[in-house]
Short mmCIF file of C-alpha atoms in Angstrom, two decimals:
data_model
loop_
_atom_site.label_atom_id
_atom_site.label_comp_id
_atom_site.label_asym_id
_atom_site.label_seq_id
_atom_site.Cartn_x
_atom_site.Cartn_y
_atom_site.Cartn_z
CA MET A 14 96.62 121.63 120.21
CA THR A 15 98.32 124.73 118.85
CA ASP A 16 98.44 126.53 115.54
CA THR A 17 101.70 126.77 113.60
CA GLY A 18 102.61 129.91 115.54
CA GLY A 19 102.39 128.10 118.87
CA ARG A 20 99.16 129.76 120.03
CA LEU A 21 96.94 127.47 122.05
CA LEU A 22 93.74 126.35 120.32
CA LYS A 23 92.42 123.55 122.49
CA VAL A 24 93.51 121.70 125.62
CA TYR A 25 92.58 118.33 127.06
CA VAL A 26 94.29 117.21 130.27
CA HIS A 27 93.89 113.54 131.12
CA PRO A 28 95.13 111.28 133.91
CA ALA A 29 98.71 110.05 133.71
CA ASN A 30 97.60 106.42 133.48
CA GLU A 31 95.79 107.11 130.20
CA HIS A 32 97.76 106.81 126.94
CA ASP A 33 98.28 110.04 124.98
CA LYS A 34 96.56 108.53 121.95
CA TRP A 35 93.24 108.38 123.81
CA GLY A 36 93.66 111.97 124.93
CA GLY A 37 94.32 112.94 121.31
CA LYS A 38 91.16 111.09 120.28
CA VAL A 39 89.06 113.07 122.76
CA LEU A 40 90.73 116.28 121.60
CA LEU A 41 90.05 115.61 117.90
CA GLU A 42 86.47 114.47 118.50
CA GLY A 43 85.75 117.61 120.49
CA MET A 44 87.28 119.90 117.87
CA ASP A 45 84.72 122.15 116.19
CA LEU A 46 86.11 122.82 112.72
CA VAL A 47 83.74 125.77 112.26
CA TYR A 48 86.18 127.85 114.33
CA TRP A 49 89.22 126.56 112.46
CA SER A 50 87.95 126.30 108.90
CA ARG A 51 91.47 126.69 107.43
CA ALA A 52 92.85 123.71 109.38
CA ARG A 53 93.83 121.00 106.95
CA LYS A 54 96.80 119.22 108.49
CA VAL A 55 97.62 118.02 111.99
CA PHE A 56 101.25 117.41 112.97
CA VAL A 57 101.53 114.84 115.75
CA ASP A 58 104.11 112.98 117.78
CA TRP A 59 104.83 109.26 117.32
CA GLY A 60 102.38 108.31 120.10
CA TYR A 61 99.39 109.65 118.14
CA ARG A 62 100.02 107.70 114.93
CA GLY A 63 96.91 105.55 115.46
CA LEU A 64 94.59 108.52 114.92
CA LYS A 65 94.95 108.75 111.11
CA GLY A 66 91.51 107.25 110.50
CA LEU A 67 89.79 109.64 112.91
CA ALA A 68 91.59 112.64 111.42
CA ALA A 69 90.64 111.53 107.90
CA SER A 70 86.98 111.23 108.93
CA LEU A 71 87.16 114.86 110.07
CA GLY A 72 88.71 115.92 106.77
CA LEU A 73 92.18 116.45 108.24
CA GLU A 74 95.50 115.02 107.16
CA LEU A 75 97.54 113.61 110.04
CA GLU A 76 101.33 113.74 109.66
CA VAL A 77 103.51 111.96 112.20
CA VAL A 78 106.65 113.98 112.96
CA ALA A 79 109.32 111.53 114.09
CA HIS A 80 112.89 110.51 113.43
CA PRO A 81 113.26 108.18 110.43
CA TYR A 82 114.32 105.37 112.76
CA ALA A 83 111.47 105.84 115.26
CA GLY A 84 109.86 102.53 116.10
CA VAL A 85 112.64 100.45 114.50
CA ARG A 86 113.69 97.80 116.98
CA GLY A 87 115.14 95.27 114.59
CA VAL A 88 115.18 94.23 110.96
CA TRP A 89 114.67 90.80 109.44
CA VAL A 90 117.32 89.90 106.87
CA LYS A 91 118.08 86.74 104.91
CA GLU A 92 120.74 84.46 106.29
CA ALA A 93 124.26 85.49 105.30
CA SER A 94 123.02 88.95 104.24
CA PRO A 95 124.43 92.02 105.91
CA PRO A 96 121.93 94.02 107.96
CA PRO A 97 120.96 97.42 106.53
CA GLU A 98 122.56 100.51 107.96
CA ILE A 99 120.19 102.46 110.20
CA VAL A 100 121.41 106.04 110.23
CA ARG A 101 121.14 107.55 113.67
CA VAL A 102 121.71 111.23 114.22
CA GLU A 103 124.24 112.10 116.90
CA GLY A 104 123.37 114.90 119.30
CA PHE A 105 120.26 117.03 119.44
CA LYS A 106 118.45 117.71 116.16
CA PRO A 107 115.09 119.48 116.31
CA LEU A 108 112.37 117.89 114.25
CA PRO A 109 110.37 120.14 111.93
CA LYS A 110 107.01 121.32 113.33
CA ARG A 111 107.50 119.41 116.59
CA TRP A 112 109.29 122.27 118.34
CA VAL A 113 106.18 124.47 118.01
CA VAL A 114 104.28 122.65 120.76
CA GLU A 115 107.42 122.28 122.88
CA ARG A 116 107.91 126.05 122.68
CA THR A 117 104.30 126.56 123.78
CA PHE A 118 104.92 124.30 126.79
CA ALA A 119 107.95 126.45 127.64
CA TRP A 120 105.82 129.60 127.44
CA MET A 121 103.23 128.00 129.70
CA GLY A 122 105.89 126.91 132.15
CA ARG A 123 106.68 130.57 132.77
CA SER A 124 103.23 131.00 134.30
CA ARG A 125 103.71 130.41 137.99
CA ARG A 126 100.54 128.38 138.45
CA LEU A 127 101.46 126.03 135.58
CA GLY A 128 105.01 125.48 136.79
CA LYS A 129 103.92 122.53 138.93
CA ASP A 130 100.97 120.16 138.71
CA TYR A 131 99.15 120.62 141.99
CA GLU A 132 95.57 120.57 140.71
CA TYR A 133 93.25 117.78 141.78
CA TYR A 134 90.88 118.09 138.83
CA PRO A 135 92.19 118.08 135.24
CA GLU A 136 89.59 120.68 134.24
CA VAL A 137 91.26 123.20 136.56
CA THR A 138 94.61 122.71 134.81
CA GLU A 139 92.85 123.17 131.44
CA ALA A 140 91.36 126.46 132.65
CA TRP A 141 94.78 127.65 133.87
CA MET A 142 96.29 126.74 130.49
CA TYR A 143 93.73 128.94 128.72
CA LEU A 144 94.32 131.74 131.22
CA GLY A 145 98.07 131.47 130.78
CA MET A 146 97.72 131.78 126.98
CA ILE A 147 95.33 134.73 127.33
CA ARG A 148 97.88 136.45 129.59
CA LEU A 149 100.65 135.80 127.09
CA LEU A 150 98.64 137.11 124.12
CA VAL A 151 97.45 140.23 125.97
CA LYS A 152 101.04 140.94 126.96
CA ARG A 153 102.10 140.68 123.30
CA LEU A 154 99.28 142.96 122.20
CA ALA A 155 100.23 145.56 124.81
CA ARG A 156 103.83 145.52 123.55
CA ALA A 157 102.67 145.92 119.94
CA VAL A 158 100.65 149.06 120.66
#
């Protein structure tokens, strides 16, 4: 979880055989809103769309950031009616707010220890994520002075 500037707020690393939605549930349940009292909205990927009820119970609005045609596999139409046009965007088009987390992953990938997943315990990777963000922020502070 990051803020709108891409700074890491909270991390939960789970096994690869666990769906992202369940990891998001653990992350939201463990979020202490005392530290982030100004947080009102959570932007999520398509895989986390089932967490709207949990976010609402925490007083947060959950907005799914996805292409307009995400999840559309087919459309039912009446017989002899033409199917509706599903507009698909050609080429790469960044989605609003979604690039923030992707940029944070790119920043983290520059940390040598986070370049590959060699850790046995997920908690170790979480600790390295926090250390990587601390290193990045300290580096920015040093440049600003």
